[in-house]
Amino acid sequence: MEANTHFNKSHGFTLIELIIVIVLMSAVGILVAQLFSQPFTQYEAASRRAELASLANAAANRMQIDLQNAVPNSVRVDNTDSGISVLELMLVIDGGRYRYVDDSDKSELDALSPSYDDNSFHVLGGMQTLSSIPLGYRMIVNPFNTSVLYTAASSAGVSPLGVVTPGSGFALSLTPNIVSGSAPEDRIQFTSADFRFDILGNGSPRNRFFISNTAVKYRCSETTGELTRYTNYAVGASISNSVPAGANAALVLNNIESCEFLYQTGIAQRLGLVTLNLRVTENNEPVNLVKQVRVFNAP
């Protein structure tokens, strides 16, 4: 008798085999998902950090522009209050070099004589940008000291030592091209009253003057996580870390975890140096930015 060696080729699988296959495929799927998801997670984190770094760098560049257009010796900082850092400066709108004589006999030259009363002078080479000087703009000569400058700027009347023209009741008038040709000259007049610059000295060592219309304050608060730029406010003799009353405010950067502004005043051997330290965080992704800006302080 011959044994039956034929089997049914449509033989199926058991429930146990099906469960084993499902478990194995699930494990492989989880492993593959983890392998592929990690690069995407890292890419998202890197993109987030790059965006934070770009925003922080843009904020620092905005501050750098103002610092490099600051009135000499007008930069000051305050870090006395924990969680708040403040940087303040006076912004140069325009400026130039004044015709200078060292006594009051200057009628033919129309020059500026520090320590003597003046009512007009010629700008050698002309102004750089302004064709007229709006009401409220102030003229600065020889801002040799930060304390003296801000004491003068905060005074509504005649400022001590004649560093800054008065903040009220005083106007500047500009006549472009009073002298034309290859060496043009503009003329600035004090239309309200005479003014005596640099009562105790001889004026700017380089015969420079500056036109300014506002102070600029950067206030960084770790509590709110915001860096804000303030303009058009009444400047004080001493720096304050509070929000200036009535100022125009513009948000520069948010998501700030910590910040600090440092300033090394300039000396004969080097320029002033401002260090900006910013740390921004989003979704537990931190970025630290340190930027140093040279500040020109020659009056």
Short mmCIF file of C-alpha atoms in Angstrom, two decimals:
data_model
loop_
_atom_site.label_atom_id
_atom_site.label_comp_id
_atom_site.label_asym_id
_atom_site.label_seq_id
_atom_site.Cartn_x
_atom_site.Cartn_y
_atom_site.Cartn_z
CA MET A 1 0.00 0.00 0.00
CA GLU A 2 1.50 3.33 -1.10
CA ALA A 3 1.57 6.31 1.32
CA ASN A 4 -0.16 9.56 0.34
CA THR A 5 2.61 12.14 -0.13
CA HIS A 6 0.44 14.90 -1.66
CA PHE A 7 -0.21 18.03 0.46
CA ASN A 8 -2.68 20.84 -0.02
CA LYS A 9 -0.74 23.87 -1.37
CA SER A 10 -3.38 26.28 -0.05
CA HIS A 11 -2.31 25.64 3.52
CA GLY A 12 -2.93 28.83 5.70
CA PHE A 13 -1.39 30.20 8.96
CA THR A 14 -2.43 30.11 12.54
CA LEU A 15 -3.65 32.96 14.75
CA ILE A 16 -0.44 32.77 16.79
CA GLU A 17 1.64 33.28 13.66
CA LEU A 18 -0.48 36.32 12.73
CA ILE A 19 0.01 37.87 16.16
CA ILE A 20 3.77 37.28 16.02
CA VAL A 21 3.98 38.97 12.61
CA ILE A 22 1.94 41.97 13.80
CA VAL A 23 4.13 42.39 16.89
CA LEU A 24 7.34 42.15 14.88
CA MET A 25 6.11 44.60 12.25
CA SER A 26 5.02 47.05 14.95
CA ALA A 27 8.44 46.87 16.60
CA VAL A 28 10.17 47.42 13.27
CA GLY A 29 7.81 50.31 12.49
CA ILE A 30 8.53 52.00 15.80
CA LEU A 31 12.27 51.58 15.29
CA VAL A 32 12.10 52.99 11.76
CA ALA A 33 9.93 55.91 12.93
CA GLN A 34 12.44 56.78 15.63
CA LEU A 35 15.33 56.58 13.20
CA PHE A 36 13.62 58.88 10.69
CA SER A 37 12.00 61.27 13.20
CA GLN A 38 15.24 62.16 14.96
CA PRO A 39 16.79 63.93 11.94
CA PHE A 40 13.55 65.88 11.41
CA THR A 41 13.48 66.88 15.09
CA GLN A 42 17.09 67.98 14.91
CA TYR A 43 16.39 69.93 11.73
CA GLU A 44 13.46 71.74 13.37
CA ALA A 45 15.59 72.57 16.42
CA ALA A 46 18.43 73.82 14.23
CA SER A 47 16.00 75.93 12.20
CA ARG A 48 14.53 77.39 15.38
CA ARG A 49 17.98 78.25 16.73
CA ALA A 50 18.97 79.81 13.41
CA GLU A 51 15.85 81.96 13.45
CA LEU A 52 16.51 83.05 17.04
CA ALA A 53 20.12 83.87 16.19
CA SER A 54 18.98 85.89 13.18
CA LEU A 55 16.48 87.88 15.26
CA ALA A 56 19.03 88.53 18.01
CA ASN A 57 21.64 89.59 15.47
CA ALA A 58 19.17 91.96 13.80
CA ALA A 59 18.44 93.55 17.19
CA ALA A 60 22.15 93.95 17.93
CA ASN A 61 22.70 95.47 14.48
CA ARG A 62 19.90 97.97 15.14
CA MET A 63 21.66 99.00 18.34
CA GLN A 64 25.02 99.15 16.55
CA ILE A 65 23.65 101.64 14.00
CA ASP A 66 22.50 103.96 16.79
CA LEU A 67 25.75 103.56 18.72
CA GLN A 68 27.83 104.47 15.69
CA ASN A 69 25.67 107.58 15.18
CA ALA A 70 25.78 108.67 18.82
CA VAL A 71 26.90 112.08 20.02
CA PRO A 72 30.42 111.68 21.44
CA ASN A 73 30.41 110.81 25.16
CA SER A 74 26.62 110.35 25.17
CA VAL A 75 26.58 106.57 25.69
CA ARG A 76 25.69 105.41 29.19
CA VAL A 77 24.37 102.13 30.64
CA ASP A 78 22.62 100.96 33.79
CA ASN A 79 22.48 97.40 35.18
CA THR A 80 21.76 98.21 38.83
CA ASP A 81 18.26 96.69 38.87
CA SER A 82 18.30 92.90 38.61
CA GLY A 83 16.55 91.78 35.43
CA ILE A 84 16.68 95.20 33.72
CA SER A 85 19.49 96.55 31.56
CA VAL A 86 19.38 100.00 29.97
CA LEU A 87 21.52 101.65 27.30
CA GLU A 88 21.01 105.32 26.45
CA LEU A 89 22.57 107.70 23.93
CA MET A 90 21.93 110.96 22.10
CA LEU A 91 21.49 110.58 18.37
CA VAL A 92 23.39 112.69 15.82
CA ILE A 93 21.11 113.92 13.03
CA ASP A 94 23.73 116.02 11.28
CA GLY A 95 26.86 117.99 11.99
CA GLY A 96 29.95 119.56 10.56
CA ARG A 97 32.90 121.83 11.26
CA TYR A 98 32.47 125.46 12.25
CA ARG A 99 34.62 128.39 11.21
CA TYR A 100 36.62 129.30 14.29
CA VAL A 101 38.33 132.37 15.72
CA ASP A 102 39.66 132.66 19.24
CA ASP A 103 38.28 136.12 20.10
CA SER A 104 35.11 138.19 19.72
CA ASP A 105 36.35 140.20 16.69
CA LYS A 106 34.86 137.95 14.02
CA SER A 107 32.34 140.14 12.21
CA GLU A 108 33.97 139.64 8.80
CA LEU A 109 34.54 135.93 9.24
CA ASP A 110 31.12 134.99 10.68
CA ALA A 111 32.88 132.44 12.86
CA LEU A 112 32.14 130.70 16.13
CA SER A 113 34.15 131.86 19.14
CA PRO A 114 33.76 129.54 22.13
CA SER A 115 33.55 131.47 25.42
CA TYR A 116 32.09 134.50 23.56
CA ASP A 117 28.48 135.29 22.69
CA ASP A 118 27.56 134.16 19.17
CA ASN A 119 24.52 134.52 16.97
CA SER A 120 25.73 132.92 13.72
CA PHE A 121 28.61 131.06 12.11
CA HIS A 122 29.61 129.38 8.86
CA VAL A 123 29.72 125.61 8.38
CA LEU A 124 32.85 124.67 6.46
CA GLY A 125 31.98 122.29 3.64
CA GLY A 126 28.28 122.64 4.40
CA MET A 127 25.92 120.36 6.26
CA GLN A 128 25.79 116.66 5.40
CA THR A 129 22.04 115.99 5.17
CA LEU A 130 19.88 118.82 6.55
CA SER A 131 18.67 121.67 4.34
CA SER A 132 16.81 123.24 7.26
CA ILE A 133 16.83 122.71 11.02
CA PRO A 134 13.42 121.88 12.52
CA LEU A 135 12.28 123.53 15.73
CA GLY A 136 13.39 121.56 18.78
CA TYR A 137 16.69 120.38 17.30
CA ARG A 138 19.68 121.27 19.46
CA MET A 139 23.29 122.07 18.69
CA ILE A 140 26.13 120.51 20.68
CA VAL A 141 29.75 121.66 20.87
CA ASN A 142 32.57 119.88 22.73
CA PRO A 143 30.62 117.23 24.69
CA PHE A 144 33.75 116.24 26.57
CA ASN A 145 32.02 114.53 29.49
CA THR A 146 28.92 112.34 29.76
CA SER A 147 27.72 113.87 33.01
CA VAL A 148 28.15 117.44 31.75
CA LEU A 149 26.43 116.58 28.46
CA TYR A 150 23.31 115.11 30.06
CA THR A 151 23.13 117.81 32.71
CA ALA A 152 23.18 120.31 29.87
CA ALA A 153 20.70 118.37 27.72
CA SER A 154 18.21 118.02 30.59
CA SER A 155 18.22 121.79 31.18
CA ALA A 156 15.42 123.70 29.45
CA GLY A 157 17.34 126.97 29.73
CA VAL A 158 20.97 127.88 29.24
CA SER A 159 22.97 124.73 29.83
CA PRO A 160 25.99 124.65 32.14
CA LEU A 161 29.29 125.29 30.35
CA GLY A 162 27.49 126.04 27.09
CA VAL A 163 27.62 122.49 25.72
CA VAL A 164 24.07 122.30 24.33
CA THR A 165 21.73 125.02 23.08
CA PRO A 166 18.58 125.47 25.20
CA GLY A 167 15.77 122.98 24.79
CA SER A 168 13.00 125.59 24.64
CA GLY A 169 12.71 129.19 23.49
CA PHE A 170 15.68 128.78 21.15
CA ALA A 171 15.76 128.12 17.41
CA LEU A 172 18.40 127.39 14.79
CA SER A 173 18.12 128.64 11.22
CA LEU A 174 20.12 127.16 8.35
CA THR A 175 20.98 128.98 5.11
CA PRO A 176 22.52 126.53 2.63
CA ASN A 177 25.33 127.54 0.26
CA ILE A 178 25.95 130.99 1.67
CA VAL A 179 29.32 130.45 0.02
CA SER A 180 29.27 128.36 -3.16
CA GLY A 181 31.97 126.83 -5.27
CA SER A 182 34.44 124.04 -4.65
CA ALA A 183 34.53 124.85 -0.91
CA PRO A 184 30.88 125.55 -0.05
CA GLU A 185 29.74 126.92 3.29
CA ASP A 186 26.35 126.98 4.98
CA ARG A 187 25.32 129.47 7.62
CA ILE A 188 23.63 128.70 10.94
CA GLN A 189 21.93 131.49 12.87
CA PHE A 190 20.57 131.54 16.41
CA THR A 191 17.25 133.23 15.72
CA SER A 192 16.09 133.60 19.31
CA ALA A 193 19.12 134.88 21.20
CA ASP A 194 22.89 134.88 21.34
CA PHE A 195 24.55 131.83 22.84
CA ARG A 196 27.95 131.24 24.40
CA PHE A 197 29.49 127.83 23.75
CA ASP A 198 32.13 126.15 25.90
CA ILE A 199 32.36 128.84 28.54
CA LEU A 200 35.42 127.33 30.21
CA GLY A 201 37.34 126.15 27.16
CA ASN A 202 38.27 126.69 23.54
CA GLY A 203 35.57 124.63 21.90
CA SER A 204 35.93 121.35 20.07
CA PRO A 205 39.55 120.31 19.41
CA ARG A 206 38.52 119.64 15.80
CA ASN A 207 35.99 122.50 15.51
CA ARG A 208 33.17 119.98 15.30
CA PHE A 209 29.51 120.50 16.16
CA PHE A 210 26.55 118.13 16.20
CA ILE A 211 22.81 118.53 15.64
CA SER A 212 20.63 116.24 17.75
CA ASN A 213 16.89 115.98 18.20
CA THR A 214 16.37 113.14 20.64
CA ALA A 215 17.85 110.69 23.05
CA VAL A 216 17.45 106.96 22.41
CA LYS A 217 16.96 104.45 25.21
CA TYR A 218 17.13 100.66 24.87
CA ARG A 219 15.45 98.95 27.81
CA CYS A 220 15.76 95.19 28.19
CA SER A 221 13.48 93.49 30.74
CA GLU A 222 13.93 89.84 31.66
CA THR A 223 10.50 89.95 33.33
CA THR A 224 8.64 90.76 30.11
CA GLY A 225 11.27 89.15 27.87
CA GLU A 226 11.35 92.24 25.66
CA LEU A 227 13.97 94.67 24.34
CA THR A 228 12.31 98.01 23.54
CA ARG A 229 13.64 101.16 21.86
CA TYR A 230 12.32 104.49 23.16
CA THR A 231 12.63 107.91 21.50
CA ASN A 232 11.21 111.43 21.84
CA TYR A 233 11.21 111.74 25.61
CA ALA A 234 12.58 114.22 28.12
CA VAL A 235 16.16 113.24 28.90
CA GLY A 236 17.33 113.27 32.52
CA ALA A 237 20.61 114.33 34.07
CA SER A 238 21.04 110.78 35.40
CA ILE A 239 20.11 107.55 33.67
CA SER A 240 16.90 105.81 34.71
CA ASN A 241 15.86 102.20 34.11
CA SER A 242 12.15 103.04 34.12
CA VAL A 243 10.01 103.39 31.01
CA PRO A 244 10.27 107.06 29.90
CA ALA A 245 6.98 108.92 30.09
CA GLY A 246 5.40 109.93 26.80
CA ALA A 247 8.06 108.21 24.70
CA ASN A 248 7.59 106.53 21.35
CA ALA A 249 8.18 102.81 21.87
CA ALA A 250 9.23 100.17 19.34
CA LEU A 251 9.70 96.48 20.15
CA VAL A 252 13.14 95.34 18.98
CA LEU A 253 13.30 91.75 20.29
CA ASN A 254 11.23 89.36 22.41
CA ASN A 255 11.72 85.90 23.95
CA ILE A 256 14.63 87.31 25.96
CA GLU A 257 15.80 85.19 28.86
CA SER A 258 18.67 87.44 29.99
CA CYS A 259 20.49 90.54 28.78
CA GLU A 260 23.28 92.87 29.83
CA PHE A 261 24.83 96.00 28.35
CA LEU A 262 28.39 96.96 29.29
CA TYR A 263 30.37 100.07 28.41
CA GLN A 264 34.07 100.83 28.63
CA THR A 265 34.65 104.54 28.18
CA GLY A 266 37.22 105.59 25.63
CA ILE A 267 40.69 106.77 26.53
CA ALA A 268 43.51 108.35 24.53
CA GLN A 269 44.75 104.93 23.38
CA ARG A 270 41.42 103.42 22.26
CA LEU A 271 37.80 104.10 21.39
CA GLY A 272 34.90 103.41 23.71
CA LEU A 273 33.58 99.83 23.65
CA VAL A 274 30.00 98.66 24.15
CA THR A 275 29.35 94.96 24.77
CA LEU A 276 25.84 93.62 24.13
CA ASN A 277 24.94 90.28 25.78
CA LEU A 278 21.62 88.77 24.70
CA ARG A 279 20.19 85.33 25.46
CA VAL A 280 16.93 84.40 23.73
CA THR A 281 14.95 81.19 24.23
CA GLU A 282 12.01 79.59 22.45
CA ASN A 283 10.65 76.08 23.11
CA ASN A 284 13.65 75.38 25.36
CA GLU A 285 16.06 76.24 22.54
CA PRO A 286 18.50 78.92 23.82
CA VAL A 287 20.77 81.15 21.74
CA ASN A 288 23.48 83.40 23.19
CA LEU A 289 24.69 86.45 21.27
CA VAL A 290 27.64 88.66 22.24
CA LYS A 291 28.39 91.70 20.10
CA GLN A 292 30.97 94.42 20.68
CA VAL A 293 30.66 97.87 19.12
CA ARG A 294 33.36 100.53 18.95
CA VAL A 295 32.13 104.02 19.86
CA PHE A 296 33.74 107.17 18.50
CA ASN A 297 34.03 109.72 21.31
CA ALA A 298 36.21 112.50 19.88
CA PRO A 299 34.26 115.75 20.40
#
